[in-house]
XYZ file of N, CA and C in Angstrom:
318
model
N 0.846 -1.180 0.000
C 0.000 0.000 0.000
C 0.890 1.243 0.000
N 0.664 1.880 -1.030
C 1.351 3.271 -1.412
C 1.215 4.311 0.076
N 1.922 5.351 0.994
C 1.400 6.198 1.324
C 1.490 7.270 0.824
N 0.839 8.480 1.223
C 0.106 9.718 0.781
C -0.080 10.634 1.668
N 0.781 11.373 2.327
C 0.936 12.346 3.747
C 1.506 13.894 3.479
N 0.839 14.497 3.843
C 2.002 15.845 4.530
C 2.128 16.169 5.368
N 3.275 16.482 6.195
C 4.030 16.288 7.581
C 4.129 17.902 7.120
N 3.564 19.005 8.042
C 3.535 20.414 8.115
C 4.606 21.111 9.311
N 5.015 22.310 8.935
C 6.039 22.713 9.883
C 7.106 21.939 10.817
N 7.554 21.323 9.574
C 8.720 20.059 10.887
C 9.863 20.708 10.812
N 11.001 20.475 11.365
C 12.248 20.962 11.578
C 12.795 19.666 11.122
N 13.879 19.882 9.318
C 14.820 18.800 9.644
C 15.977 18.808 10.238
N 16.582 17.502 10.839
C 17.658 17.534 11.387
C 18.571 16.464 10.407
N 19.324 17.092 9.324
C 19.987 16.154 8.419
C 21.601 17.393 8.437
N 22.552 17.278 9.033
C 23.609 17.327 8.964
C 23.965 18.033 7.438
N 24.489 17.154 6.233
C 24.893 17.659 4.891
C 23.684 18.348 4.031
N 22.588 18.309 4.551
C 21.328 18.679 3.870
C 21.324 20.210 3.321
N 20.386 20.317 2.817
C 20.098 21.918 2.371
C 19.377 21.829 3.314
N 18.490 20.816 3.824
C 17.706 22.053 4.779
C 17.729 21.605 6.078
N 19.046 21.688 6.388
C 19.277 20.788 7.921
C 18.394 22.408 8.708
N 18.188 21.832 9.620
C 17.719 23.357 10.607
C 16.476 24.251 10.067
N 16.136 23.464 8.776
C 14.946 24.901 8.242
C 13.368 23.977 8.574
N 12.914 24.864 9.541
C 11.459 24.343 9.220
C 10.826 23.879 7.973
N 9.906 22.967 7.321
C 9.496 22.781 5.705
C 8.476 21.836 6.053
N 7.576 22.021 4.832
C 6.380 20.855 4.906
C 7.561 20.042 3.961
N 6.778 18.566 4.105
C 7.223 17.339 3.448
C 6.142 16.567 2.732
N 6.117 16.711 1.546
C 5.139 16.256 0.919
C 5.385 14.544 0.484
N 4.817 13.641 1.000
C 5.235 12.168 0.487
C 4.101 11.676 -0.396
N 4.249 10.856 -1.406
C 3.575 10.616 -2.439
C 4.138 9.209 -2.959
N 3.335 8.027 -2.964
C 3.628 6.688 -3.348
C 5.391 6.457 -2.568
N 4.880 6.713 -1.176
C 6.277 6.295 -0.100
C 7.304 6.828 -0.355
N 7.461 8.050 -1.030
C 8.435 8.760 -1.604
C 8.614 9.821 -1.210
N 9.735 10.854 -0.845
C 9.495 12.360 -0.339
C 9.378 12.995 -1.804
N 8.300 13.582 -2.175
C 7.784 14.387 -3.513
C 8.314 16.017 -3.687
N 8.099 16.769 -2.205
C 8.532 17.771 -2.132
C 8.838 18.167 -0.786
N 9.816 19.226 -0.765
C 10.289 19.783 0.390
C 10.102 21.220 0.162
N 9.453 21.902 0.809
C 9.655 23.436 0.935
C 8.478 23.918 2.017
N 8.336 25.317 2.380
C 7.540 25.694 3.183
C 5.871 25.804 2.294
N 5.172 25.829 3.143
C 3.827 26.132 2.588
C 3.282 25.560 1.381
N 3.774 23.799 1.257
C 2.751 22.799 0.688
C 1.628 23.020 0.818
N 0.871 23.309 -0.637
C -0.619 22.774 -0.532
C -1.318 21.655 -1.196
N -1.223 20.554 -1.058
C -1.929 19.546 -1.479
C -2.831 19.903 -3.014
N -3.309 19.342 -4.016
C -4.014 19.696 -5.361
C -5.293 18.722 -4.696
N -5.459 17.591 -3.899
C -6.327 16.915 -3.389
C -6.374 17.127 -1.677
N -7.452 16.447 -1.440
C -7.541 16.181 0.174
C -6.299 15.076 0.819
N -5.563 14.987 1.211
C -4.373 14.173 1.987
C -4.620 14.387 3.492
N -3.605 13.199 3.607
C -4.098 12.951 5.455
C -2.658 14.348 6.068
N -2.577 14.510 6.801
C -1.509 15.559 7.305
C -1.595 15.363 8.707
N -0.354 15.380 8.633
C 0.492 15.541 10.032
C 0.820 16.496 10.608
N 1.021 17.219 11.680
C 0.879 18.306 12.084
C 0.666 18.707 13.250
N 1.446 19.625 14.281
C 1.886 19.512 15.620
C 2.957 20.628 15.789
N 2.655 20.622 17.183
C 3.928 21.415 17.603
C 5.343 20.711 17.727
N 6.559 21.052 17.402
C 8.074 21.105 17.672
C 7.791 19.572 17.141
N 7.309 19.172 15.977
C 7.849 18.474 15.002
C 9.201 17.927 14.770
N 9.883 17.604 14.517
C 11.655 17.107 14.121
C 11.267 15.451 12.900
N 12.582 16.057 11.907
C 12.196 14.592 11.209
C 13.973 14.447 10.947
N 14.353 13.052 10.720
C 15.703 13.189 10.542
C 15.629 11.600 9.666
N 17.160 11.495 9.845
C 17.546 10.452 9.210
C 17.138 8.940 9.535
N 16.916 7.864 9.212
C 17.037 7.148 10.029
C 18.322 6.689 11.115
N 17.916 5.708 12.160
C 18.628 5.874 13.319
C 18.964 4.388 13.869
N 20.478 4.277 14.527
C 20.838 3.161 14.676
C 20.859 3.089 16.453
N 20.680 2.059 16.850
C 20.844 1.940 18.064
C 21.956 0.824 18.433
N 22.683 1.584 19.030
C 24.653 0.384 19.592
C 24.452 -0.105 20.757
N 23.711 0.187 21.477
C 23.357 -0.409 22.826
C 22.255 -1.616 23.165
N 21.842 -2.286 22.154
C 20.528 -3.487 22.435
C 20.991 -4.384 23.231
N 20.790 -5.053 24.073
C 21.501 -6.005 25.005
C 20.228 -6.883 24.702
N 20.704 -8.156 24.568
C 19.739 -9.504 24.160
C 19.732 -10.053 25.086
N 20.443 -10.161 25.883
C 20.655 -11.359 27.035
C 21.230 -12.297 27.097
N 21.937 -12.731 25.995
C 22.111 -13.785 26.080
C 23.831 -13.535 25.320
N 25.063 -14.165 26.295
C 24.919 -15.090 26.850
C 24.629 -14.677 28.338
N 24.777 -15.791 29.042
C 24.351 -15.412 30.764
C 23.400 -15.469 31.347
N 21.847 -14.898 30.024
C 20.612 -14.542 31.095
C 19.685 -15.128 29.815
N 20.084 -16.363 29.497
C 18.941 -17.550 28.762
C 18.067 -17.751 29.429
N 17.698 -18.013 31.156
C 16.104 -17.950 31.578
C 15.464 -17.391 31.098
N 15.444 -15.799 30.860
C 14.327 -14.957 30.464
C 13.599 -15.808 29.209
N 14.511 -16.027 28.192
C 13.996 -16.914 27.485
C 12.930 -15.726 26.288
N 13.301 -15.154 26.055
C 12.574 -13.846 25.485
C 13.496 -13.949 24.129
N 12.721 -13.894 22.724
C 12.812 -13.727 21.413
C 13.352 -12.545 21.060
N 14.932 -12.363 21.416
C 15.353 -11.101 20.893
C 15.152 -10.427 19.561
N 14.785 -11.888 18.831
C 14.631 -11.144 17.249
C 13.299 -10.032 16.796
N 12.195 -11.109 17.706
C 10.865 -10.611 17.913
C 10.876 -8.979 18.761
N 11.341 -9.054 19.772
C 11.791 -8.223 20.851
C 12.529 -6.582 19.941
N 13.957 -7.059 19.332
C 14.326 -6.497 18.155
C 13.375 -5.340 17.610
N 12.523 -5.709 16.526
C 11.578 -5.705 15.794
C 10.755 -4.848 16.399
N 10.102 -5.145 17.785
C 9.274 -4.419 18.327
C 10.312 -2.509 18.710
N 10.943 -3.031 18.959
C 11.756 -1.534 19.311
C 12.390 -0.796 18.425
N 12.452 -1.714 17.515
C 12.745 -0.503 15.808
C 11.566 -0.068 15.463
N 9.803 -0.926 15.446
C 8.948 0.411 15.321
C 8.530 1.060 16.127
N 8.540 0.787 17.612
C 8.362 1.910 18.529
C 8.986 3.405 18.335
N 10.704 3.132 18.527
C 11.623 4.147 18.447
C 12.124 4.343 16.951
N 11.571 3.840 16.272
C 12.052 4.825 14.562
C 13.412 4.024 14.288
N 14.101 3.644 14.971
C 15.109 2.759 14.376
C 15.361 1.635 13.330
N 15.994 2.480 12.507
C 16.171 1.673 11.179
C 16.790 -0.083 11.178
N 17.845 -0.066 12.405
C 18.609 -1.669 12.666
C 18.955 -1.287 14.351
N 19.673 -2.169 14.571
C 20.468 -2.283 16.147
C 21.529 -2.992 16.274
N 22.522 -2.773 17.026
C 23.721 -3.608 17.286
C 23.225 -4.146 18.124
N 23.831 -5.813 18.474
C 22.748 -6.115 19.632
C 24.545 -6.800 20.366
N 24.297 -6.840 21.793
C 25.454 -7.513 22.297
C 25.231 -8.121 23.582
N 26.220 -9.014 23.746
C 25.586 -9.763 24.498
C 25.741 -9.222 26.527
N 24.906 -10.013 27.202
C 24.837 -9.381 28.340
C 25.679 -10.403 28.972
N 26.395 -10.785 28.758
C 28.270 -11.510 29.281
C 27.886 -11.366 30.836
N 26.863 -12.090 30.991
C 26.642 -12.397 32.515
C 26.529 -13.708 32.838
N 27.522 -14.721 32.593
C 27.669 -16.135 32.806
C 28.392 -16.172 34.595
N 28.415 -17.209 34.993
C 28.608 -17.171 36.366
C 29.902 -17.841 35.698
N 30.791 -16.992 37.121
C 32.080 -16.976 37.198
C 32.691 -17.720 38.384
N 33.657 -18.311 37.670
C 34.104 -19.331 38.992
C 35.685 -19.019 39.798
């Protein structure tokens, strides 16, 4: 399923960008960014997004995932599943995952 959005007054945060720091609507069209500039107006009715202190950026990696395992196999919890759930919560594109090196020591 194609989406079809405009995300109004956001602030991007893209580093090498032209418009790192500039407020802009974002016009997306068949999952695509179509246009960037201020004061998009749609030619049809579209769903829009829209809010205060907005921010849109790059996608985002997370270096800190701790799986549990080795050491803490009781929990017994589907890191992959687990994974998954916290890249669409928090917008994260992947994760480093490492292990929680809590084996008993003799």
């Amino acid at each position: 399923m194609a989406t079809k959005c405009l995300i109004k007054k956001v602030k991007v945060i893209d580093g090498p960008s032209k418009y790192h720091n500039k407020v802009v609507d974002i016009l997306i069209l068949d999952s695509r960014i179509a246009e960037i500039k201020a004061g998009i107006s749609p030619a049809s009715p579209i769903k829009t997004i829209q809010g205060e202190d907005l921010h849109v950026s790059i996608s985002w990696l997370d270096i800190g995932t701790q799986v549990g395992e080795p050491g803490l196999e009781h929990r017994k919890t589907d890191y992959r599943q687990q994974g998954r759930q916290s890249r669409r919560l928090w917008s994260y594109c992947t994760f480093s995952q490492y292990p929680a090196l809590n084996p008993a020591q003799g």
